[in-house]
Amino acid sequence: MNNELLKGLVEQINLEMQSAYIYLGMSTYLNEADLPGFSQWMMAQAHEEMEHAMRIYKFLQERGEHIELFAFEQVSVNYDGVLEVFEESLKHEKFVTAAIDKLMNIAYDVRDFSAMGMLQWFVDEQVEEEDNFNGAIAQIKLAGGKGSPMLMLDRGFGKRQG
Ligand code: FEO
């Protein structure tokens, strides 16, 4: 595999795992803020990010490439309310989308068709990810960020399975 592409994919494993860690920090904050539904939603998101990392990990293993695993950065468990949590998440997802697009560009340049196929799943997934966070932000704003509408919203978010 092209070296630049391999380096980028190995870094993407780390970025996906770091994403899981960021969302775990957010889930921790939301739990401590007595919002168990939002906390559970964010925990499910953390699990999903680990699955994303494993998709790339498995792909590189199947291609017989050498994989390195990097350290995570410390993450925040302190936020200024649930709206800030979701706005920060959306910002992070946009960063991830840019990283995926960059990898797809490299794969395209070197005509690595199997990498392109694997990355296309992520291109589609990022549309869904940004849409999920945009939708959550809109609902939180509609609920006004406090009182019984927020408690009802919290209950709804708690129903997320995967
Ligand atoms: Fe794996 Fe939310 O990007």
Short mmCIF file of N, CA and C and ligand atoms in Angstrom, two decimals:
data_model
loop_
_atom_site.label_atom_id
_atom_site.label_comp_id
_atom_site.label_asym_id
_atom_site.label_seq_id
_atom_site.Cartn_x
_atom_site.Cartn_y
_atom_site.Cartn_z
N MET A 1 0.84 -1.21 0.00
CA MET A 1 0.00 0.00 0.00
C MET A 1 0.87 1.25 0.00
N ASN A 2 0.39 2.26 -0.66
CA ASN A 2 1.10 3.54 -0.67
C ASN A 2 1.36 4.02 0.77
N ASN A 3 2.58 4.51 1.00
CA ASN A 3 2.99 4.88 2.36
C ASN A 3 2.16 5.99 2.98
N GLU A 4 1.87 7.00 2.16
CA GLU A 4 1.10 8.14 2.68
C GLU A 4 -0.32 7.69 3.07
N LEU A 5 -0.88 6.81 2.24
CA LEU A 5 -2.22 6.29 2.53
C LEU A 5 -2.21 5.44 3.80
N LEU A 6 -1.20 4.58 3.91
CA LEU A 6 -1.09 3.72 5.10
C LEU A 6 -0.95 4.58 6.36
N LYS A 7 -0.08 5.58 6.30
CA LYS A 7 0.13 6.47 7.46
C LYS A 7 -1.20 7.15 7.84
N GLY A 8 -1.91 7.62 6.82
CA GLY A 8 -3.19 8.30 7.06
C GLY A 8 -4.23 7.37 7.67
N LEU A 9 -4.27 6.12 7.20
CA LEU A 9 -5.27 5.18 7.73
C LEU A 9 -4.94 4.79 9.17
N VAL A 10 -3.65 4.63 9.45
CA VAL A 10 -3.24 4.32 10.83
C VAL A 10 -3.61 5.50 11.75
N GLU A 11 -3.40 6.71 11.26
CA GLU A 11 -3.78 7.90 12.06
C GLU A 11 -5.30 7.97 12.23
N GLN A 12 -6.02 7.51 11.21
CA GLN A 12 -7.49 7.56 11.31
C GLN A 12 -8.00 6.58 12.37
N ILE A 13 -7.30 5.44 12.54
CA ILE A 13 -7.68 4.52 13.63
C ILE A 13 -7.60 5.29 14.95
N ASN A 14 -6.52 6.04 15.11
CA ASN A 14 -6.35 6.80 16.34
C ASN A 14 -7.43 7.87 16.48
N LEU A 15 -7.75 8.56 15.38
CA LEU A 15 -8.76 9.63 15.44
C LEU A 15 -10.13 9.06 15.82
N GLU A 16 -10.46 7.89 15.29
CA GLU A 16 -11.75 7.27 15.64
C GLU A 16 -11.77 6.86 17.11
N MET A 17 -10.65 6.29 17.60
CA MET A 17 -10.58 5.92 19.02
C MET A 17 -10.60 7.16 19.91
N GLN A 18 -9.89 8.21 19.44
CA GLN A 18 -9.91 9.47 20.20
C GLN A 18 -11.34 10.04 20.24
N SER A 19 -12.07 9.87 19.14
CA SER A 19 -13.48 10.31 19.10
C SER A 19 -14.28 9.57 20.16
N ALA A 20 -14.06 8.25 20.25
CA ALA A 20 -14.76 7.45 21.26
C ALA A 20 -14.46 8.01 22.65
N TYR A 21 -13.22 8.37 22.88
CA TYR A 21 -12.79 8.87 24.19
C TYR A 21 -13.43 10.24 24.48
N ILE A 22 -13.49 11.09 23.45
CA ILE A 22 -14.15 12.40 23.60
C ILE A 22 -15.62 12.21 23.98
N TYR A 23 -16.30 11.28 23.28
CA TYR A 23 -17.73 11.06 23.56
C TYR A 23 -17.93 10.38 24.91
N LEU A 24 -16.96 9.56 25.32
CA LEU A 24 -17.04 8.98 26.66
C LEU A 24 -16.95 10.08 27.72
N GLY A 25 -16.08 11.05 27.47
CA GLY A 25 -15.96 12.21 28.39
C GLY A 25 -17.27 12.99 28.45
N MET A 26 -17.90 13.15 27.29
CA MET A 26 -19.18 13.86 27.25
C MET A 26 -20.27 13.07 27.97
N SER A 27 -20.25 11.74 27.76
CA SER A 27 -21.23 10.88 28.44
C SER A 27 -21.06 10.99 29.96
N THR A 28 -19.83 11.05 30.40
CA THR A 28 -19.53 11.20 31.83
C THR A 28 -20.11 12.50 32.36
N TYR A 29 -19.86 13.61 31.64
CA TYR A 29 -20.40 14.91 32.04
C TYR A 29 -21.93 14.86 32.13
N LEU A 30 -22.57 14.30 31.08
CA LEU A 30 -24.03 14.28 31.01
C LEU A 30 -24.63 13.44 32.14
N ASN A 31 -23.95 12.35 32.48
CA ASN A 31 -24.42 11.52 33.59
C ASN A 31 -24.34 12.30 34.90
N GLU A 32 -23.23 13.01 35.07
CA GLU A 32 -23.06 13.77 36.31
C GLU A 32 -23.98 14.99 36.35
N ALA A 33 -24.49 15.40 35.17
CA ALA A 33 -25.44 16.52 35.11
C ALA A 33 -26.88 16.01 35.23
N ASP A 34 -27.04 14.74 35.65
CA ASP A 34 -28.36 14.13 35.84
C ASP A 34 -29.19 14.09 34.56
N LEU A 35 -28.53 13.80 33.46
CA LEU A 35 -29.22 13.61 32.18
C LEU A 35 -28.88 12.21 31.65
N PRO A 36 -29.45 11.16 32.27
CA PRO A 36 -29.05 9.78 31.94
C PRO A 36 -29.34 9.40 30.49
N GLY A 37 -30.39 9.97 29.91
CA GLY A 37 -30.74 9.64 28.52
C GLY A 37 -29.69 10.16 27.55
N PHE A 38 -29.33 11.43 27.71
CA PHE A 38 -28.29 12.00 26.85
C PHE A 38 -26.96 11.29 27.07
N SER A 39 -26.71 10.92 28.33
CA SER A 39 -25.47 10.21 28.66
C SER A 39 -25.41 8.87 27.95
N GLN A 40 -26.56 8.16 27.96
CA GLN A 40 -26.63 6.84 27.28
C GLN A 40 -26.45 7.01 25.77
N TRP A 41 -27.05 8.06 25.22
CA TRP A 41 -26.93 8.35 23.78
C TRP A 41 -25.45 8.54 23.41
N MET A 42 -24.77 9.32 24.23
CA MET A 42 -23.37 9.63 23.95
C MET A 42 -22.48 8.39 24.17
N MET A 43 -22.88 7.53 25.09
CA MET A 43 -22.14 6.27 25.30
C MET A 43 -22.28 5.38 24.06
N ALA A 44 -23.49 5.34 23.49
CA ALA A 44 -23.71 4.56 22.27
C ALA A 44 -22.84 5.13 21.14
N GLN A 45 -22.72 6.44 21.10
CA GLN A 45 -21.88 7.09 20.09
C GLN A 45 -20.41 6.68 20.27
N ALA A 46 -19.98 6.62 21.53
CA ALA A 46 -18.59 6.21 21.82
C ALA A 46 -18.35 4.78 21.30
N HIS A 47 -19.31 3.90 21.53
CA HIS A 47 -19.18 2.52 21.03
C HIS A 47 -19.10 2.49 19.51
N GLU A 48 -19.92 3.34 18.88
CA GLU A 48 -19.94 3.37 17.42
C GLU A 48 -18.57 3.81 16.88
N GLU A 49 -17.94 4.76 17.57
CA GLU A 49 -16.63 5.23 17.12
C GLU A 49 -15.57 4.12 17.22
N MET A 50 -15.69 3.29 18.25
CA MET A 50 -14.74 2.16 18.37
C MET A 50 -14.95 1.19 17.20
N GLU A 51 -16.21 1.01 16.81
CA GLU A 51 -16.48 0.14 15.65
C GLU A 51 -15.88 0.74 14.38
N HIS A 52 -15.93 2.07 14.27
CA HIS A 52 -15.32 2.72 13.10
C HIS A 52 -13.82 2.43 13.07
N ALA A 53 -13.18 2.58 14.21
CA ALA A 53 -11.73 2.31 14.29
C ALA A 53 -11.44 0.88 13.86
N MET A 54 -12.28 -0.06 14.32
CA MET A 54 -12.04 -1.47 14.02
C MET A 54 -12.24 -1.81 12.55
N ARG A 55 -13.10 -1.06 11.88
CA ARG A 55 -13.28 -1.27 10.43
C ARG A 55 -11.96 -1.04 9.69
N ILE A 56 -11.29 0.05 10.05
CA ILE A 56 -10.02 0.38 9.38
C ILE A 56 -8.93 -0.59 9.82
N TYR A 57 -8.93 -0.91 11.11
CA TYR A 57 -7.96 -1.86 11.68
C TYR A 57 -8.03 -3.20 10.93
N LYS A 58 -9.26 -3.71 10.78
CA LYS A 58 -9.47 -5.00 10.12
C LYS A 58 -9.06 -4.92 8.65
N PHE A 59 -9.38 -3.82 8.00
CA PHE A 59 -9.03 -3.64 6.59
C PHE A 59 -7.50 -3.71 6.43
N LEU A 60 -6.78 -2.99 7.29
CA LEU A 60 -5.31 -2.98 7.18
C LEU A 60 -4.73 -4.36 7.48
N GLN A 61 -5.34 -5.05 8.46
CA GLN A 61 -4.88 -6.40 8.79
C GLN A 61 -5.08 -7.33 7.58
N GLU A 62 -6.24 -7.24 6.95
CA GLU A 62 -6.54 -8.09 5.80
C GLU A 62 -5.62 -7.77 4.62
N ARG A 63 -5.16 -6.54 4.55
CA ARG A 63 -4.22 -6.16 3.48
C ARG A 63 -2.78 -6.51 3.85
N GLY A 64 -2.60 -7.05 5.05
CA GLY A 64 -1.27 -7.47 5.48
C GLY A 64 -0.35 -6.32 5.84
N GLU A 65 -0.94 -5.20 6.26
CA GLU A 65 -0.13 -4.01 6.60
C GLU A 65 0.23 -3.98 8.08
N HIS A 66 1.31 -3.29 8.37
CA HIS A 66 1.75 -3.10 9.77
C HIS A 66 0.92 -1.99 10.41
N ILE A 67 0.38 -2.28 11.58
CA ILE A 67 -0.48 -1.31 12.27
C ILE A 67 0.22 -0.80 13.52
N GLU A 68 0.16 0.52 13.73
CA GLU A 68 0.67 1.08 14.98
C GLU A 68 -0.50 1.68 15.73
N LEU A 69 -0.41 1.66 17.08
CA LEU A 69 -1.48 2.21 17.91
C LEU A 69 -0.91 3.31 18.77
N PHE A 70 -1.47 4.49 18.64
CA PHE A 70 -0.95 5.67 19.33
C PHE A 70 -1.71 5.93 20.63
N ALA A 71 -1.12 6.82 21.45
CA ALA A 71 -1.75 7.22 22.72
C ALA A 71 -2.93 8.15 22.46
N PHE A 72 -3.86 8.19 23.42
CA PHE A 72 -4.97 9.15 23.33
C PHE A 72 -4.59 10.42 24.08
N GLU A 73 -5.24 11.51 23.69
CA GLU A 73 -5.09 12.76 24.45
C GLU A 73 -6.15 12.78 25.55
N GLN A 74 -5.81 13.46 26.64
CA GLN A 74 -6.80 13.62 27.72
C GLN A 74 -8.00 14.39 27.19
N VAL A 75 -9.19 14.01 27.65
CA VAL A 75 -10.40 14.69 27.16
C VAL A 75 -11.14 15.39 28.30
N SER A 76 -12.01 16.30 27.92
CA SER A 76 -12.77 17.06 28.92
C SER A 76 -13.94 16.26 29.46
N VAL A 77 -14.22 16.44 30.74
CA VAL A 77 -15.47 15.91 31.32
C VAL A 77 -16.27 17.07 31.90
N ASN A 78 -15.90 18.28 31.49
CA ASN A 78 -16.59 19.49 31.96
C ASN A 78 -17.09 20.29 30.77
N TYR A 79 -18.40 20.52 30.75
CA TYR A 79 -19.00 21.33 29.70
C TYR A 79 -19.99 22.31 30.32
N ASP A 80 -20.40 23.26 29.49
CA ASP A 80 -21.33 24.27 29.98
C ASP A 80 -22.73 23.98 29.45
N GLY A 81 -23.24 22.81 29.76
CA GLY A 81 -24.60 22.45 29.35
C GLY A 81 -24.63 21.51 28.15
N VAL A 82 -25.83 20.94 27.95
CA VAL A 82 -25.99 19.90 26.93
C VAL A 82 -25.86 20.47 25.51
N LEU A 83 -26.27 21.73 25.32
CA LEU A 83 -26.15 22.32 23.98
C LEU A 83 -24.68 22.44 23.58
N GLU A 84 -23.86 22.86 24.52
CA GLU A 84 -22.43 22.97 24.21
C GLU A 84 -21.84 21.60 23.85
N VAL A 85 -22.28 20.57 24.56
CA VAL A 85 -21.79 19.21 24.27
C VAL A 85 -22.05 18.85 22.81
N PHE A 86 -23.28 19.09 22.37
CA PHE A 86 -23.64 18.69 21.01
C PHE A 86 -23.03 19.61 19.96
N GLU A 87 -22.87 20.87 20.30
CA GLU A 87 -22.22 21.78 19.34
C GLU A 87 -20.75 21.40 19.17
N GLU A 88 -20.11 21.04 20.27
CA GLU A 88 -18.70 20.60 20.20
C GLU A 88 -18.60 19.29 19.41
N SER A 89 -19.58 18.42 19.59
CA SER A 89 -19.59 17.13 18.86
C SER A 89 -19.69 17.37 17.36
N LEU A 90 -20.57 18.28 16.98
CA LEU A 90 -20.75 18.56 15.55
C LEU A 90 -19.45 19.12 14.96
N LYS A 91 -18.81 20.00 15.71
CA LYS A 91 -17.53 20.57 15.27
C LYS A 91 -16.51 19.43 15.06
N HIS A 92 -16.49 18.50 16.01
CA HIS A 92 -15.56 17.38 15.92
C HIS A 92 -15.88 16.51 14.70
N GLU A 93 -17.16 16.25 14.47
CA GLU A 93 -17.53 15.41 13.32
C GLU A 93 -17.11 16.06 12.00
N LYS A 94 -17.19 17.39 11.94
CA LYS A 94 -16.77 18.08 10.71
C LYS A 94 -15.27 17.89 10.49
N PHE A 95 -14.53 17.88 11.58
CA PHE A 95 -13.10 17.63 11.52
C PHE A 95 -12.83 16.20 11.00
N VAL A 96 -13.62 15.24 11.50
CA VAL A 96 -13.48 13.85 11.06
C VAL A 96 -13.84 13.72 9.57
N THR A 97 -14.90 14.40 9.16
CA THR A 97 -15.30 14.36 7.74
C THR A 97 -14.16 14.85 6.86
N ALA A 98 -13.51 15.93 7.27
CA ALA A 98 -12.39 16.48 6.49
C ALA A 98 -11.25 15.47 6.42
N ALA A 99 -11.01 14.75 7.52
CA ALA A 99 -9.94 13.73 7.54
C ALA A 99 -10.27 12.58 6.59
N ILE A 100 -11.52 12.16 6.57
CA ILE A 100 -11.95 11.07 5.67
C ILE A 100 -11.82 11.52 4.21
N ASP A 101 -12.27 12.74 3.94
CA ASP A 101 -12.17 13.26 2.57
C ASP A 101 -10.72 13.30 2.10
N LYS A 102 -9.82 13.68 3.01
CA LYS A 102 -8.40 13.74 2.67
C LYS A 102 -7.87 12.34 2.32
N LEU A 103 -8.28 11.35 3.12
CA LEU A 103 -7.85 9.97 2.86
C LEU A 103 -8.40 9.47 1.52
N MET A 104 -9.65 9.80 1.24
CA MET A 104 -10.26 9.39 -0.03
C MET A 104 -9.49 10.01 -1.19
N ASN A 105 -9.08 11.25 -1.04
CA ASN A 105 -8.29 11.93 -2.06
C ASN A 105 -6.99 11.20 -2.36
N ILE A 106 -6.31 10.78 -1.27
CA ILE A 106 -5.03 10.07 -1.44
C ILE A 106 -5.29 8.72 -2.13
N ALA A 107 -6.31 7.99 -1.64
CA ALA A 107 -6.63 6.68 -2.22
C ALA A 107 -6.96 6.82 -3.71
N TYR A 108 -7.65 7.88 -4.04
CA TYR A 108 -8.01 8.14 -5.45
C TYR A 108 -6.76 8.42 -6.28
N ASP A 109 -5.89 9.27 -5.73
CA ASP A 109 -4.66 9.64 -6.44
C ASP A 109 -3.79 8.43 -6.76
N VAL A 110 -3.73 7.47 -5.81
CA VAL A 110 -2.85 6.30 -6.03
C VAL A 110 -3.64 5.11 -6.59
N ARG A 111 -4.91 5.35 -6.93
CA ARG A 111 -5.77 4.31 -7.52
C ARG A 111 -5.79 3.04 -6.66
N ASP A 112 -5.98 3.24 -5.33
CA ASP A 112 -6.14 2.08 -4.44
C ASP A 112 -7.64 1.83 -4.33
N PHE A 113 -8.15 0.96 -5.19
CA PHE A 113 -9.60 0.80 -5.31
C PHE A 113 -10.24 0.15 -4.08
N SER A 114 -9.53 -0.78 -3.45
CA SER A 114 -10.14 -1.40 -2.26
C SER A 114 -10.19 -0.40 -1.11
N ALA A 115 -9.16 0.44 -0.99
CA ALA A 115 -9.20 1.49 0.06
C ALA A 115 -10.34 2.46 -0.24
N MET A 116 -10.51 2.79 -1.52
CA MET A 116 -11.61 3.69 -1.89
C MET A 116 -12.96 3.08 -1.51
N GLY A 117 -13.11 1.78 -1.75
CA GLY A 117 -14.36 1.11 -1.40
C GLY A 117 -14.60 1.16 0.11
N MET A 118 -13.56 0.87 0.87
CA MET A 118 -13.68 0.90 2.33
C MET A 118 -14.00 2.32 2.80
N LEU A 119 -13.32 3.31 2.21
CA LEU A 119 -13.52 4.71 2.64
C LEU A 119 -14.88 5.26 2.23
N GLN A 120 -15.45 4.71 1.14
CA GLN A 120 -16.77 5.21 0.71
C GLN A 120 -17.81 5.00 1.82
N TRP A 121 -17.67 3.89 2.56
CA TRP A 121 -18.59 3.65 3.69
C TRP A 121 -18.49 4.82 4.69
N PHE A 122 -17.27 5.28 4.93
CA PHE A 122 -17.06 6.38 5.88
C PHE A 122 -17.59 7.71 5.32
N VAL A 123 -17.44 7.90 4.01
CA VAL A 123 -17.97 9.13 3.39
C VAL A 123 -19.48 9.21 3.65
N ASP A 124 -20.17 8.09 3.42
CA ASP A 124 -21.63 8.05 3.64
C ASP A 124 -21.96 8.19 5.12
N GLU A 125 -21.18 7.51 5.95
CA GLU A 125 -21.42 7.54 7.39
C GLU A 125 -21.30 8.96 7.94
N GLN A 126 -20.34 9.71 7.43
CA GLN A 126 -20.14 11.08 7.94
C GLN A 126 -21.33 11.98 7.63
N VAL A 127 -22.01 11.72 6.51
CA VAL A 127 -23.23 12.50 6.21
C VAL A 127 -24.26 12.23 7.31
N GLU A 128 -24.39 10.94 7.67
CA GLU A 128 -25.34 10.55 8.71
C GLU A 128 -24.93 11.12 10.08
N GLU A 129 -23.64 11.05 10.38
CA GLU A 129 -23.14 11.55 11.67
C GLU A 129 -23.44 13.04 11.84
N GLU A 130 -23.11 13.82 10.83
CA GLU A 130 -23.35 15.27 10.93
C GLU A 130 -24.85 15.55 11.03
N ASP A 131 -25.65 14.78 10.28
CA ASP A 131 -27.10 14.96 10.32
C ASP A 131 -27.63 14.64 11.73
N ASN A 132 -27.13 13.57 12.35
CA ASN A 132 -27.56 13.21 13.71
C ASN A 132 -27.30 14.33 14.70
N PHE A 133 -26.08 14.89 14.64
CA PHE A 133 -25.74 15.94 15.59
C PHE A 133 -26.49 17.24 15.30
N ASN A 134 -26.66 17.56 14.02
CA ASN A 134 -27.46 18.74 13.66
C ASN A 134 -28.89 18.60 14.18
N GLY A 135 -29.45 17.39 14.01
CA GLY A 135 -30.82 17.13 14.47
C GLY A 135 -30.92 17.26 15.98
N ALA A 136 -29.93 16.74 16.69
CA ALA A 136 -29.94 16.82 18.16
C ALA A 136 -29.88 18.28 18.60
N ILE A 137 -29.03 19.07 17.95
CA ILE A 137 -28.91 20.49 18.32
C ILE A 137 -30.24 21.21 18.11
N ALA A 138 -30.90 20.92 16.99
CA ALA A 138 -32.19 21.56 16.70
C ALA A 138 -33.22 21.20 17.78
N GLN A 139 -33.24 19.93 18.19
CA GLN A 139 -34.22 19.51 19.21
C GLN A 139 -33.92 20.14 20.56
N ILE A 140 -32.66 20.22 20.92
CA ILE A 140 -32.28 20.82 22.21
C ILE A 140 -32.68 22.30 22.22
N LYS A 141 -32.46 22.97 21.10
CA LYS A 141 -32.84 24.39 21.01
C LYS A 141 -34.36 24.55 21.11
N LEU A 142 -35.09 23.64 20.45
CA LEU A 142 -36.56 23.69 20.51
C LEU A 142 -37.06 23.49 21.94
N ALA A 143 -36.38 22.59 22.68
CA ALA A 143 -36.79 22.30 24.06
C ALA A 143 -36.37 23.41 25.01
N GLY A 144 -35.57 24.33 24.53
CA GLY A 144 -35.20 25.50 25.35
C GLY A 144 -34.11 25.23 26.38
N GLY A 145 -33.56 24.04 26.36
CA GLY A 145 -32.39 23.75 27.21
C GLY A 145 -32.67 23.48 28.68
N LYS A 146 -33.94 23.58 29.14
CA LYS A 146 -34.20 23.29 30.56
C LYS A 146 -35.66 22.89 30.82
N GLY A 147 -35.94 22.53 32.08
CA GLY A 147 -37.30 22.21 32.49
C GLY A 147 -37.82 20.90 31.94
N SER A 148 -39.15 20.74 32.01
CA SER A 148 -39.73 19.45 31.62
C SER A 148 -39.54 19.11 30.14
N PRO A 149 -39.51 20.08 29.20
CA PRO A 149 -39.22 19.66 27.81
C PRO A 149 -37.87 18.95 27.69
N MET A 150 -36.90 19.41 28.46
CA MET A 150 -35.57 18.77 28.42
C MET A 150 -35.61 17.38 29.05
N LEU A 151 -36.41 17.23 30.10
CA LEU A 151 -36.52 15.90 30.73
C LEU A 151 -37.17 14.91 29.76
N MET A 152 -38.16 15.39 29.01
CA MET A 152 -38.80 14.52 28.02
C MET A 152 -37.82 14.16 26.90
N LEU A 153 -37.04 15.15 26.49
CA LEU A 153 -36.04 14.93 25.44
C LEU A 153 -34.98 13.93 25.93
N ASP A 154 -34.60 14.10 27.19
CA ASP A 154 -33.61 13.19 27.78
C ASP A 154 -34.12 11.75 27.72
N ARG A 155 -35.40 11.57 28.03
CA ARG A 155 -35.99 10.23 27.99
C ARG A 155 -35.94 9.68 26.56
N GLY A 156 -36.24 10.53 25.60
CA GLY A 156 -36.21 10.11 24.19
C GLY A 156 -34.82 9.72 23.73
N PHE A 157 -33.83 10.51 24.11
CA PHE A 157 -32.45 10.21 23.70
C PHE A 157 -31.96 8.91 24.33
N GLY A 158 -32.49 8.59 25.49
CA GLY A 158 -32.11 7.37 26.22
C GLY A 158 -32.53 6.11 25.49
N LYS A 159 -33.41 6.25 24.49
CA LYS A 159 -33.90 5.06 23.77
C LYS A 159 -32.94 4.59 22.68
N ARG A 160 -31.89 5.38 22.42
CA ARG A 160 -30.94 4.97 21.36
C ARG A 160 -30.29 3.64 21.71
N GLN A 161 -30.32 2.73 20.73
CA GLN A 161 -29.74 1.39 20.96
C GLN A 161 -28.30 1.31 20.49
N GLY A 162 -28.07 1.70 19.24
CA GLY A 162 -26.71 1.53 18.71
C GLY A 162 -26.29 2.73 17.91
FE1 FEO B 1 -16.35 7.94 13.30
FE2 FEO B 1 -18.26 10.06 14.27
O1 FEO B 1 -16.90 9.61 13.11
#
